Coordinates of C-alpha atoms in Angstrom, one line a residue:
S120 CA 64.7 -59.2 60.2
F121 CA 68.8 -58.8 60.4
A122 CA 71.4 -61.2 60.6
P123 CA 73.0 -61.2 64.1
H124 CA 76.2 -60.3 65.1
S125 CA 78.5 -60.5 67.7
I126 CA 79.6 -57.2 69.9
R127 CA 81.9 -57.4 73.0
L128 CA 80.3 -55.9 76.1
Q129 CA 82.5 -52.4 77.1
G130 CA 84.9 -53.2 80.0
E131 CA 84.6 -56.5 79.5
P132 CA 88.0 -58.2 78.4
P133 CA 87.8 -59.7 74.5
S134 CA 86.8 -63.9 75.1
T135 CA 89.9 -65.9 74.2
S136 CA 88.3 -68.4 75.6
G137 CA 84.8 -69.0 73.8
R138 CA 82.3 -67.2 76.7
S139 CA 79.1 -66.1 74.8
S140 CA 78.9 -63.2 73.0
V141 CA 75.6 -60.7 73.1
V142 CA 73.6 -61.0 69.4
F143 CA 70.5 -58.4 67.7
I144 CA 68.2 -61.3 66.4
Q145 CA 66.6 -58.3 65.0
Q146 CA 66.7 -55.1 64.7
P147 CA 64.6 -52.0 64.1
H148 CA 64.6 -51.2 60.3
D149 CA 63.2 -48.9 57.8
L150 CA 59.4 -48.0 57.8
V151 CA 56.4 -46.6 56.4
V152 CA 53.1 -46.1 57.7
V153 CA 49.9 -44.3 57.4
A154 CA 48.9 -42.1 60.2
G155 CA 46.3 -43.5 62.1
Q156 CA 48.1 -47.2 62.7
P157 CA 50.1 -49.5 64.6
V158 CA 53.6 -50.1 63.6
T159 CA 55.8 -52.0 65.9
L160 CA 59.6 -51.6 65.7
P161 CA 62.0 -55.1 66.1
C162 CA 64.2 -55.4 68.7
S163 CA 65.3 -59.1 69.6
I164 CA 68.7 -60.0 72.0
T165 CA 70.2 -62.5 72.5
G166 CA 73.1 -64.1 75.9
Y167 CA 71.9 -60.6 77.5
H168 CA 70.5 -59.6 80.7
G169 CA 70.7 -56.2 81.3
M170 CA 69.1 -52.6 80.2
V171 CA 67.5 -52.3 76.8
L172 CA 67.0 -48.3 75.8
W173 CA 64.9 -47.4 73.2
V174 CA 66.1 -43.7 71.4
K175 CA 64.2 -41.4 69.3
D176 CA 66.1 -38.9 67.4
G177 CA 68.9 -39.9 69.5
L178 CA 66.8 -38.9 73.1
A179 CA 65.9 -42.2 75.2
L180 CA 62.6 -42.6 75.4
G181 CA 62.4 -45.6 78.5
V182 CA 63.9 -48.1 79.7
N183 CA 63.4 -51.7 79.2
R184 CA 59.4 -51.4 79.6
D185 CA 58.7 -48.4 80.9
M186 CA 57.7 -46.7 78.5
S187 CA 55.0 -43.8 81.4
G188 CA 55.9 -40.6 79.0
Y189 CA 55.1 -42.3 76.1
P190 CA 51.3 -43.1 76.5
R191 CA 50.8 -44.5 73.0
Y192 CA 54.4 -46.5 73.1
D193 CA 54.5 -50.3 75.1
V194 CA 57.3 -52.5 74.5
I195 CA 56.6 -55.8 73.3
G196 CA 57.8 -59.2 73.4
D197 CA 58.9 -62.3 75.7
H198 CA 62.0 -60.4 77.5
S199 CA 63.7 -64.3 78.6
K200 CA 64.5 -64.3 75.5
G201 CA 65.7 -61.0 75.2
E202 CA 62.7 -60.0 72.9
Y203 CA 62.2 -55.9 73.2
H204 CA 60.0 -54.7 69.9
L205 CA 58.4 -51.3 70.3
L206 CA 54.9 -51.4 69.9
I207 CA 53.4 -47.6 68.4
Q208 CA 49.7 -47.3 68.4
R209 CA 48.0 -45.5 66.3
T210 CA 51.0 -42.9 64.6
E211 CA 51.0 -40.2 65.1
L212 CA 53.0 -36.8 62.8
T213 CA 55.3 -36.3 65.8
D214 CA 56.2 -40.3 65.7
D215 CA 57.9 -39.6 62.5
G216 CA 62.1 -39.9 63.1
S217 CA 65.2 -41.9 63.3
F218 CA 64.6 -44.7 66.1
E219 CA 67.2 -47.3 67.6
C220 CA 67.6 -50.1 70.4
Q221 CA 70.6 -50.4 72.4
A222 CA 71.8 -52.7 75.2
I223 CA 73.2 -50.6 77.2
Q224 CA 75.0 -52.6 79.7
A225 CA 76.3 -54.1 76.1
A226 CA 78.1 -51.0 75.4
T227 CA 76.2 -51.9 71.9
R228 CA 72.8 -50.4 69.9
S229 CA 71.3 -51.5 66.8
R230 CA 71.3 -49.9 63.4
P231 CA 69.3 -46.5 62.7
A232 CA 65.1 -47.5 61.8
R233 CA 64.5 -44.6 59.8
L234 CA 60.4 -44.5 60.9
T235 CA 57.8 -42.3 58.0
V236 CA 54.6 -41.4 58.8
L237 CA 52.2 -40.4 55.7
V238 CA 49.5 -38.3 56.6
P239 CA 46.3 -38.6 53.9
P240 CA 44.7 -35.4 52.7
D241 CA 42.1 -33.6 54.3
D242 CA 38.4 -34.4 52.0
P243 CA 38.9 -32.2 49.5
V244 CA 37.1 -29.4 49.2
I245 CA 35.5 -27.6 46.4
I246 CA 35.2 -23.9 46.5
G247 CA 31.1 -22.9 46.0
A248 CA 30.2 -26.2 46.6
P249 CA 27.4 -28.4 46.4
V250 CA 26.5 -26.1 43.2
V251 CA 27.7 -23.8 41.7
S252 CA 26.3 -21.1 39.9
L253 CA 26.5 -19.6 37.3
R254 CA 25.1 -17.2 34.2
A255 CA 24.6 -18.6 30.7
G256 CA 27.7 -17.9 28.7
N257 CA 30.0 -16.7 31.2
S258 CA 32.7 -19.1 32.2
L259 CA 34.0 -21.8 34.8
N260 CA 37.3 -21.8 37.0
L261 CA 36.7 -24.0 39.8
T262 CA 38.9 -24.1 43.3
C263 CA 39.7 -27.7 45.0
H264 CA 41.8 -27.6 48.0
A265 CA 43.6 -31.0 49.6
N266 CA 45.3 -29.5 53.1
N267 CA 47.1 -31.0 55.7
A268 CA 49.0 -34.1 53.5
K269 CA 52.3 -36.1 53.8
P270 CA 53.4 -36.1 50.9
A271 CA 51.5 -33.5 48.9
A272 CA 48.5 -34.3 47.4
S273 CA 48.1 -34.3 43.9
I274 CA 44.7 -33.8 42.0
I275 CA 42.7 -34.3 38.7
W276 CA 39.8 -33.4 38.3
I277 CA 36.2 -35.7 36.3
R278 CA 33.9 -35.2 34.4
N279 CA 31.9 -38.1 33.0
G280 CA 34.6 -40.4 33.5
E281 CA 37.0 -38.7 31.6
V282 CA 40.6 -36.7 34.0
L283 CA 39.8 -33.4 32.7
N284 CA 43.8 -32.0 32.0
G285 CA 44.6 -27.8 32.2
A286 CA 44.4 -28.1 35.2
A287 CA 46.6 -25.8 37.5
Y288 CA 48.2 -26.2 40.8
T289 CA 50.8 -24.7 43.9
K290 CA 51.8 -26.7 46.5
T291 CA 52.3 -24.9 50.9
L292 CA 54.5 -26.1 52.9
L293 CA 52.8 -26.3 56.4
R294 CA 54.6 -24.7 59.5
D295 CA 55.5 -28.0 60.9
G296 CA 58.3 -28.8 58.1
R297 CA 56.0 -32.0 57.1
R298 CA 52.6 -32.0 55.3
E299 CA 51.6 -29.3 52.4
S300 CA 48.7 -27.9 51.1
T301 CA 47.2 -28.0 47.0
V302 CA 45.2 -26.0 44.9
S303 CA 44.4 -26.8 41.9
T304 CA 42.0 -24.8 39.7
L305 CA 40.5 -26.1 36.4
H306 CA 39.2 -23.4 34.1
I307 CA 36.1 -24.3 31.4
S308 CA 34.9 -22.1 29.0
A309 CA 31.7 -21.4 27.8
S310 CA 30.7 -23.4 25.0
N311 CA 32.4 -26.9 26.9
I312 CA 30.1 -26.3 29.8
E313 CA 26.1 -27.7 30.0
N314 CA 23.9 -27.4 32.6
G315 CA 23.2 -30.4 35.8
Q316 CA 27.0 -31.7 35.0
Q317 CA 28.4 -32.9 37.5
I318 CA 32.5 -32.7 38.3
T319 CA 35.2 -34.4 40.8
C320 CA 38.3 -32.8 42.0
R321 CA 40.2 -35.9 43.7
A322 CA 42.7 -35.9 46.0
S323 CA 45.6 -38.8 46.6
N324 CA 48.7 -38.9 48.2
K325 CA 50.7 -43.0 48.9
A326 CA 48.8 -42.6 52.2
A327 CA 45.1 -42.1 50.5
P328 CA 46.1 -44.2 47.4
N329 CA 42.5 -44.8 46.0
G330 CA 42.2 -40.9 46.2
K331 CA 39.7 -38.4 48.8
E332 CA 36.8 -36.7 46.3
A333 CA 35.0 -34.1 46.6
T334 CA 32.2 -33.0 43.5
V335 CA 30.5 -29.8 42.6
T336 CA 27.5 -30.6 40.3
I337 CA 26.9 -27.0 38.6
D338 CA 23.9 -24.5 37.9
I339 CA 23.7 -22.5 34.8
Q340 CA 21.9 -20.0 35.1
H341 CA 19.8 -18.5 32.7
F342 CA 17.2 -15.7 31.3
P343 CA 14.0 -17.0 30.7
L344 CA 14.3 -19.3 27.3
V345 CA 10.0 -18.1 25.2
N346 CA 8.6 -19.5 23.2
L347 CA 6.0 -17.9 22.1
S348 CA 2.8 -20.6 20.0
V349 CA -0.6 -19.1 18.4
E350 CA -2.9 -21.7 17.5
P351 CA -5.0 -21.9 14.9
Q352 CA -2.9 -20.1 11.9
P353 CA -3.6 -18.5 9.3
V354 CA -7.2 -17.2 11.0
L355 CA -10.9 -15.7 9.9
E356 CA -11.2 -12.4 11.6
G357 CA -13.4 -12.6 14.0
N358 CA -12.5 -16.1 15.1
L359 CA -11.4 -17.3 18.6
V360 CA -7.0 -17.5 18.8
K361 CA -4.8 -19.0 21.8
F362 CA -1.6 -17.7 23.0
H363 CA 0.9 -20.0 25.0
C364 CA 4.4 -18.8 26.0
A365 CA 5.5 -21.5 27.0
A366 CA 8.9 -20.7 28.9
K367 CA 12.2 -22.4 30.7
A368 CA 14.3 -20.2 33.1
N369 CA 16.5 -21.2 35.9
P370 CA 16.1 -19.2 38.1
P371 CA 12.6 -20.4 37.5
V372 CA 10.0 -18.1 36.4
T373 CA 7.9 -15.3 39.1
H374 CA 6.2 -13.4 36.6
Y375 CA 4.6 -13.2 32.8
R376 CA 3.3 -10.1 31.6
W377 CA 1.2 -9.7 28.4
A378 CA 1.0 -6.9 26.1
K379 CA -0.5 -6.0 21.9
G380 CA 0.7 -3.5 19.8
G381 CA 2.7 -2.0 23.0
S382 CA -0.5 -2.0 25.1
M383 CA -1.2 -4.1 28.3
I384 CA -3.6 -6.5 28.6
T385 CA -4.5 -6.7 32.4
D386 CA -6.6 -9.7 32.1
A387 CA -4.1 -12.0 31.4
T388 CA -1.2 -12.9 33.5
G389 CA -0.5 -16.4 32.9
D390 CA 1.2 -18.6 30.3
T391 CA -2.0 -18.2 28.3
Y392 CA -4.0 -15.8 26.3
E393 CA -7.1 -16.4 24.2
V394 CA -9.1 -13.1 22.5
L395 CA -11.0 -13.3 19.5
V396 CA -8.5 -10.8 16.4
D397 CA -9.6 -8.7 14.5
H398 CA -7.8 -7.2 12.2
S399 CA -5.1 -4.9 14.7
F400 CA -3.6 -8.4 15.5
F401 CA -2.0 -8.3 11.6
T402 CA -0.2 -4.9 11.9
E403 CA 0.0 -5.0 16.2
P404 CA 1.9 -8.2 17.4
V405 CA 1.1 -9.6 20.7
S406 CA 4.0 -9.7 23.6
C407 CA 4.9 -12.9 26.1
E408 CA 7.4 -10.9 29.0
V409 CA 8.2 -13.9 31.5
T410 CA 10.6 -12.8 34.3
N411 CA 13.0 -14.1 36.4
A412 CA 15.9 -13.3 39.3
L413 CA 17.6 -12.7 36.7
G414 CA 15.4 -11.0 34.5
N415 CA 13.1 -11.3 31.9
T416 CA 12.7 -12.1 28.1
N417 CA 10.1 -10.9 26.3
I418 CA 9.2 -12.4 22.4
S419 CA 6.3 -10.9 20.3
R420 CA 4.1 -13.1 17.3
N421 CA 1.4 -11.0 15.1
V422 CA -1.3 -13.4 14.1
D423 CA -1.6 -14.2 10.2
V424 CA -5.7 -12.8 10.2
Y425 CA -7.3 -13.2 7.0
F426 CA -9.5 -9.0 6.7
G427 CA -10.9 -7.1 4.1
P428 CA -8.9 -3.7 2.3
R429 CA -8.7 -1.4 4.9
L430 CA -7.8 1.9 3.8
A431 CA -3.9 2.4 5.2
A432 CA -2.7 5.8 3.3
E433 CA -6.2 8.1 1.6
P434 CA -6.0 9.2 -1.7
Q435 CA -6.7 13.0 -2.3
S436 CA -9.0 14.4 -4.6
L437 CA -6.4 17.3 -7.0
Q438 CA -6.8 20.2 -8.5
V439 CA -4.7 20.2 -11.4
D440 CA -4.4 23.4 -14.1
R441 CA -5.1 21.7 -18.5
G442 CA -1.4 19.6 -19.4
S443 CA 0.2 19.5 -15.7
D444 CA 0.0 16.3 -15.0
A445 CA -2.6 14.3 -12.2
V446 CA -0.6 12.1 -9.3
F447 CA -3.7 9.8 -7.1
S448 CA -1.8 7.8 -4.2
C449 CA -3.7 5.1 -2.4
A450 CA -2.8 2.7 0.3
W451 CA -4.5 -0.4 1.7
I452 CA -3.8 -3.6 2.9
G453 CA -5.5 -6.4 3.0
N454 CA -4.7 -10.5 4.1
P455 CA -3.7 -12.4 1.8
S456 CA -1.7 -10.1 0.3
L457 CA -4.8 -7.6 -1.9
T458 CA -4.9 -6.5 -5.6
I459 CA -4.9 -2.7 -6.3
V460 CA -7.4 -0.7 -9.2
W461 CA -7.3 2.9 -10.2
M462 CA -10.0 3.4 -12.3
K463 CA -12.3 6.7 -14.0
R464 CA -16.1 6.1 -12.9
G465 CA -18.4 4.9 -15.8
H466 CA -15.5 3.8 -17.1
G467 CA -14.3 0.0 -17.4
V468 CA -10.5 0.2 -18.7
V469 CA -7.9 -0.6 -15.9
L470 CA -5.6 2.4 -15.6
S471 CA -3.4 1.5 -12.6
N472 CA -2.7 -1.4 -10.2
E473 CA 0.5 0.1 -8.4
N474 CA -1.1 2.2 -5.0
T475 CA -0.6 5.5 -7.2
L476 CA -2.1 6.9 -10.6
T477 CA -0.4 8.9 -12.4
L478 CA -2.7 11.2 -15.3
K479 CA 0.6 13.0 -17.7
A480 CA -0.6 16.3 -19.0
V481 CA -4.5 15.5 -18.1
R482 CA -6.8 17.7 -20.4
Q483 CA -10.2 18.7 -19.4
E484 CA -12.3 15.0 -20.2
D485 CA -10.0 13.7 -17.9
A486 CA -11.4 16.0 -15.0
G487 CA -13.8 13.5 -13.0
K488 CA -14.3 10.5 -10.3
Y489 CA -11.8 8.0 -9.9
V490 CA -12.0 5.0 -7.9
C491 CA -9.0 3.0 -6.6
R492 CA -9.9 -0.2 -5.8
A493 CA -9.0 -2.7 -3.1
V494 CA -9.8 -6.6 -4.0
V495 CA -8.5 -9.7 -1.0
P496 CA -9.9 -12.7 -3.0
R497 CA -11.9 -14.4 -1.0
V498 CA -12.3 -12.3 2.1
G499 CA -13.7 -8.6 0.3
V500 CA -13.1 -5.4 -1.0
G501 CA -12.8 -1.7 -0.4
E502 CA -12.7 1.6 -2.7
K503 CA -12.2 5.0 -2.3
E504 CA -13.3 8.1 -4.5
V505 CA -11.1 11.0 -5.5
T506 CA -12.3 13.4 -8.4
L507 CA -9.5 15.2 -10.3
T508 CA -10.5 19.1 -11.7
V509 CA -8.5 20.1 -14.4
N510 CA -9.1 24.1 -14.9
G511 CA -9.2 24.9 -18.5
P512 CA -11.8 27.3 -20.4
P513 CA -15.0 26.1 -19.7
T514 CA -16.9 23.8 -21.5
I515 CA -20.3 24.1 -22.7
S516 CA -22.5 20.7 -22.7
S517 CA -25.7 22.0 -24.0
T518 CA -28.6 19.6 -26.5
Q519 CA -27.8 22.3 -29.7
T520 CA -32.1 22.0 -30.5
Q521 CA -34.3 22.5 -28.0
Q522 CA -37.7 22.3 -27.7
A523 CA -40.9 24.1 -27.3
L524 CA -44.6 24.6 -27.5
Y525 CA -45.7 27.6 -29.2
G526 CA -48.0 29.7 -27.5
E527 CA -46.4 29.0 -24.5
K528 CA -43.7 30.0 -21.9
G529 CA -40.5 28.3 -23.5
Q530 CA -36.8 27.5 -21.8
I531 CA -33.5 26.8 -23.3
K532 CA -31.0 25.7 -21.0
C533 CA -27.1 25.8 -21.0
F534 CA -24.9 23.8 -19.0
I535 CA -21.3 25.0 -18.3
R536 CA -18.5 23.2 -16.9
S537 CA -15.6 25.2 -15.7
T538 CA -12.6 25.4 -13.6
P539 CA -12.2 27.7 -12.3
P540 CA -15.9 29.1 -12.1
P541 CA -17.1 31.3 -14.9
D542 CA -16.0 34.5 -14.4
R543 CA -18.6 35.6 -16.7
I544 CA -21.2 33.7 -18.5
V545 CA -22.9 35.4 -21.1
S546 CA -26.0 34.7 -23.1
S547 CA -27.7 36.3 -26.5
I548 CA -30.3 36.5 -29.4
Y549 CA -29.5 38.8 -32.2
P550 CA -29.2 41.8 -31.7
S551 CA -30.1 41.9 -28.1
M552 CA -27.3 40.3 -25.5
L553 CA -28.0 39.0 -22.1
E554 CA -25.9 38.3 -19.5
S555 CA -29.3 38.6 -15.9
G556 CA -32.4 39.9 -15.1
T557 CA -35.4 40.4 -18.4
S558 CA -35.5 42.2 -21.0
G559 CA -38.9 42.1 -22.9
R560 CA -39.9 38.8 -23.2
Y561 CA -36.8 37.4 -22.0
T562 CA -35.4 36.4 -18.3
V563 CA -32.3 34.5 -17.9
E564 CA -31.4 32.6 -14.5
T565 CA -27.9 31.1 -13.3
V566 CA -27.8 28.5 -11.2
S567 CA -24.6 27.2 -10.0
T568 CA -25.0 22.7 -9.0
E569 CA -22.7 20.5 -8.0
D570 CA -21.6 19.9 -11.6
G571 CA -21.9 23.4 -12.7
V572 CA -23.5 26.1 -14.1
I573 CA -27.0 26.6 -15.6
S574 CA -28.1 29.2 -17.1
T575 CA -30.9 29.2 -18.3
L576 CA -33.3 32.1 -21.1
T577 CA -36.7 31.8 -20.1
M578 CA -38.9 33.5 -23.5
S579 CA -42.7 34.4 -21.4
N580 CA -45.0 33.8 -25.5
I581 CA -43.9 31.5 -27.5
V582 CA -43.8 33.5 -31.3
P583 CA -43.3 31.6 -35.0
A584 CA -40.3 33.9 -34.9
D585 CA -38.7 32.0 -31.7
F586 CA -38.4 29.0 -33.8
Q587 CA -35.7 30.4 -36.2
T588 CA -34.0 32.9 -34.5
I589 CA -29.9 31.4 -33.2
Y590 CA -29.1 31.5 -29.2
N591 CA -26.3 31.5 -28.2
C592 CA -24.5 30.8 -24.6
T593 CA -20.8 31.5 -23.8
A594 CA -18.8 31.4 -20.8
W595 CA -15.2 32.7 -20.1
N596 CA -12.3 31.6 -16.5
S597 CA -9.0 33.2 -16.7
F598 CA -8.3 29.7 -19.3
G599 CA -10.1 31.1 -21.4
S600 CA -13.8 30.5 -23.3
D601 CA -16.9 28.5 -24.8
T602 CA -19.4 29.7 -26.6
E603 CA -22.5 26.8 -27.4
I604 CA -25.4 27.8 -30.7
I605 CA -28.3 26.3 -29.8
R606 CA -31.7 26.0 -32.0
L607 CA -35.6 26.9 -30.6
K608 CA -37.8 23.8 -31.9
E609 CA -41.4 23.4 -32.4
Q610 CA -42.7 20.4 -30.2
G611 CA -45.8 18.4 -31.1
S612 CA -48.8 19.8 -30.7
L613 CA -52.9 20.7 -31.0
R614 CA -51.9 23.9 -33.5
L615 CA -49.8 21.6 -35.8
A616 CA -52.5 19.2 -36.0
V617 CA -54.8 22.4 -36.9
I618 CA -52.5 23.8 -39.6
I619 CA -52.1 19.7 -41.2
G620 CA -55.7 19.7 -41.2
V621 CA -56.5 23.2 -42.9
A622 CA -53.6 22.2 -45.5
V623 CA -55.6 18.5 -45.9
G624 CA -58.9 20.3 -46.6
A625 CA -56.7 23.5 -49.0
F626 CA -55.4 20.8 -51.1
L627 CA -59.2 18.5 -51.5
A628 CA -60.7 22.3 -52.0
L629 CA -58.3 22.8 -54.5
I630 CA -59.1 19.6 -56.0
V631 CA -62.6 19.8 -56.3
L632 CA -62.7 23.3 -57.6
I633 CA -60.0 21.6 -61.2
G634 CA -63.1 19.1 -61.4
T635 CA -65.4 21.9 -61.5
L636 CA -64.7 24.1 -64.4
G637 CA -63.0 21.1 -65.6
A638 CA -65.8 20.2 -66.5
F639 CA -67.0 23.3 -67.3
C640 CA -65.8 24.1 -69.9
C641 CA -66.0 20.8 -71.4
A642 CA -69.8 21.5 -71.7
R643 CA -69.1 25.1 -72.8
L644 CA -66.3 23.2 -75.7
Q645 CA -68.9 20.9 -76.8
R646 CA -72.0 23.0 -78.2
N647 CA -69.0 25.8 -79.3
L648 CA -67.2 23.2 -80.8
K649 CA -66.5 24.9 -84.2
G650 CA -67.3 28.0 -83.4
V651 CA -64.5 29.2 -81.4
V652 CA -60.9 29.1 -81.4
S653 CA -58.4 27.3 -80.6
A654 CA -56.9 29.3 -78.0
K655 CA -52.4 29.2 -76.1
N656 CA -52.9 29.0 -72.6
D657 CA -50.3 31.5 -71.5
I658 CA -50.7 31.4 -67.8
R659 CA -48.1 29.8 -65.6
V660 CA -48.2 29.5 -62.0
E661 CA -44.7 28.7 -60.4
I662 CA -44.8 27.8 -56.0
V663 CA -41.3 28.6 -55.1
H664 CA -40.4 28.7 -51.6
K665 CA -36.9 29.4 -50.3
D666 CA -35.0 28.7 -47.4
H667 CA -32.8 31.2 -46.6
N668 CA -31.6 30.1 -43.5
A669 CA -29.9 26.9 -45.1
A670 CA -28.3 29.1 -47.0
R671 CA -27.0 31.1 -45.0
E672 CA -27.0 28.6 -41.8
P673 CA -23.0 27.2 -42.2
E674 CA -21.8 30.8 -42.4
D675 CA -24.4 32.9 -39.9
Q676 CA -23.3 30.4 -37.0
G677 CA -19.7 30.6 -38.3
N678 CA -19.6 34.3 -37.4
M679 CA -21.2 34.0 -34.7
K680 CA -19.1 31.2 -32.7
Q681 CA -15.9 33.9 -34.4
M682 CA -17.9 37.1 -32.1
M683 CA -18.6 35.6 -29.3
V684 CA -15.2 34.8 -29.8
S685 CA -14.1 37.5 -29.7
W686 CA -15.8 39.3 -26.9
H687 CA -13.1 37.6 -24.7
S688 CA -10.9 40.5 -24.3
K689 CA -14.1 42.7 -23.9
P690 CA -17.2 40.5 -22.7
P691 CA -20.8 42.3 -23.3
S692 CA -23.1 42.4 -21.1
S693 CA -25.5 40.5 -22.0
L694 CA -26.8 36.4 -22.4
F695 CA -28.3 35.5 -25.8
S696 CA -28.6 36.7 -29.1
L697 CA -31.3 35.7 -31.2
T698 CA -30.7 35.8 -35.5
S699 CA -34.7 35.3 -37.7
F700 CA -34.0 34.5 -40.3
T701 CA -37.2 33.0 -42.2
S702 CA -38.7 31.3 -45.5
G703 CA -39.9 33.1 -49.0
L704 CA -43.1 32.1 -50.9
S705 CA -42.9 33.4 -53.9
I706 CA -46.2 33.0 -56.9
R707 CA -44.8 34.5 -59.8
L708 CA -48.1 34.8 -62.4
G709 CA -46.7 35.0 -66.0

């Protein structure tokens, strides 16, 4: 209320005798009201009974209580007391303005009163609400609108009870020149976003000091997150294994697909796959592909399968020249870790524990079978055999003394190893030489076997001279030659027993004869003791057995080998040479 003051009515002469005057007991004053609420502008005048007029922004609203042009306006109060209060129901923005209360006939007015109408913002709107979806890894931009406010709304962003800073604001004045709209944009980095979070936009002004809110839920969409488990592990080959494909996806999973080593598994469609595993599961991974609306995720796992050695790279047999290097390679797979051993067949020496076996400057005796063996402890063993063939001069391995029966058919065998195969095999029976075919009592046959060549000399009827003969076997190839000297020994037989019996019998007969002659001589000496003249015995018997072969054998054997080697450039056309040396028995009388 305002203090009353006196005014003089227009046209009335100044009072000099104390006549009553017009006084404003109450005058309208500035008010602030929120649109939609009622407001009363007071006006009380004493000492006045004329017309009262309400004016808004210079325009008359009505006289006394007549506000027929403004249905929300009404003049209330006790007129007898001079009360002309202006009641505005459900104020609107159009009510915003300057109001005056005038006593027309007193030609006076109240001071102007400013009615300010405040308008709260409309309910804020977040673009994309109530759920905003984005792909994992992307940042987020949220936009909130608070429109039609007077004054313009202030906007804040809230998450988990905390205000988020850094938002940008813009304000726009509307056509009515009074209201404004506010737009706020909030940027959130990908690292600061969690799925399911709720973010609130709160808009407030003087008309809505507690603010109005809108909330959005963050929906982070992502490809399926997949974990592939394998149970049990490790597992022995042939046992059952279960694969489980656990997936989290937003949007939800729509499809599962299984594969092994890149090949589809058609009988597995869900999130579980069971199978009896073999060694291939160790090297060929099982994969699970999970699909949702955004795409798919593929994850694969190998199985820790225990299995025995399996050949991954097969070693190859080799044929190399003498003096060259021979390199063998083999590769095995096995689980757990395996051990590789290289050995020569028939020998107990480990040559290598690596995938590769290198033999430096090979010799002909290095030729043979080699084994690459792999051992998986407590699981199994595997091996692969290869052959090393060494190109070089022939090697002859035959028994230097062979046997035959007197009077029977006899054979002498010559075994030849040669890589490359021998160009010619010659056997000699001094002074004859045979390569093949038949000559007299002698026949030569050559047979090839897996391990080499066998040349056989057959004699149709063994005679004593055959046991005194030196037999020679020689072979040539492009790398050189080799010679072997062979002797024939008589095999123990009935004939040998007969000879021994005859010799023993002759010896016993000789003893008997000597005894008889001694007895006879003694008898005659006794009878003629006196008449006999003693004489000196001048008869001497000497038996000498000379084995010329024993003295000549080393020299002849060396000469024979030298002669056969010299034939390398001009090979003869025969095979076995026979040289006969006999023993002499002489009796010398003197």
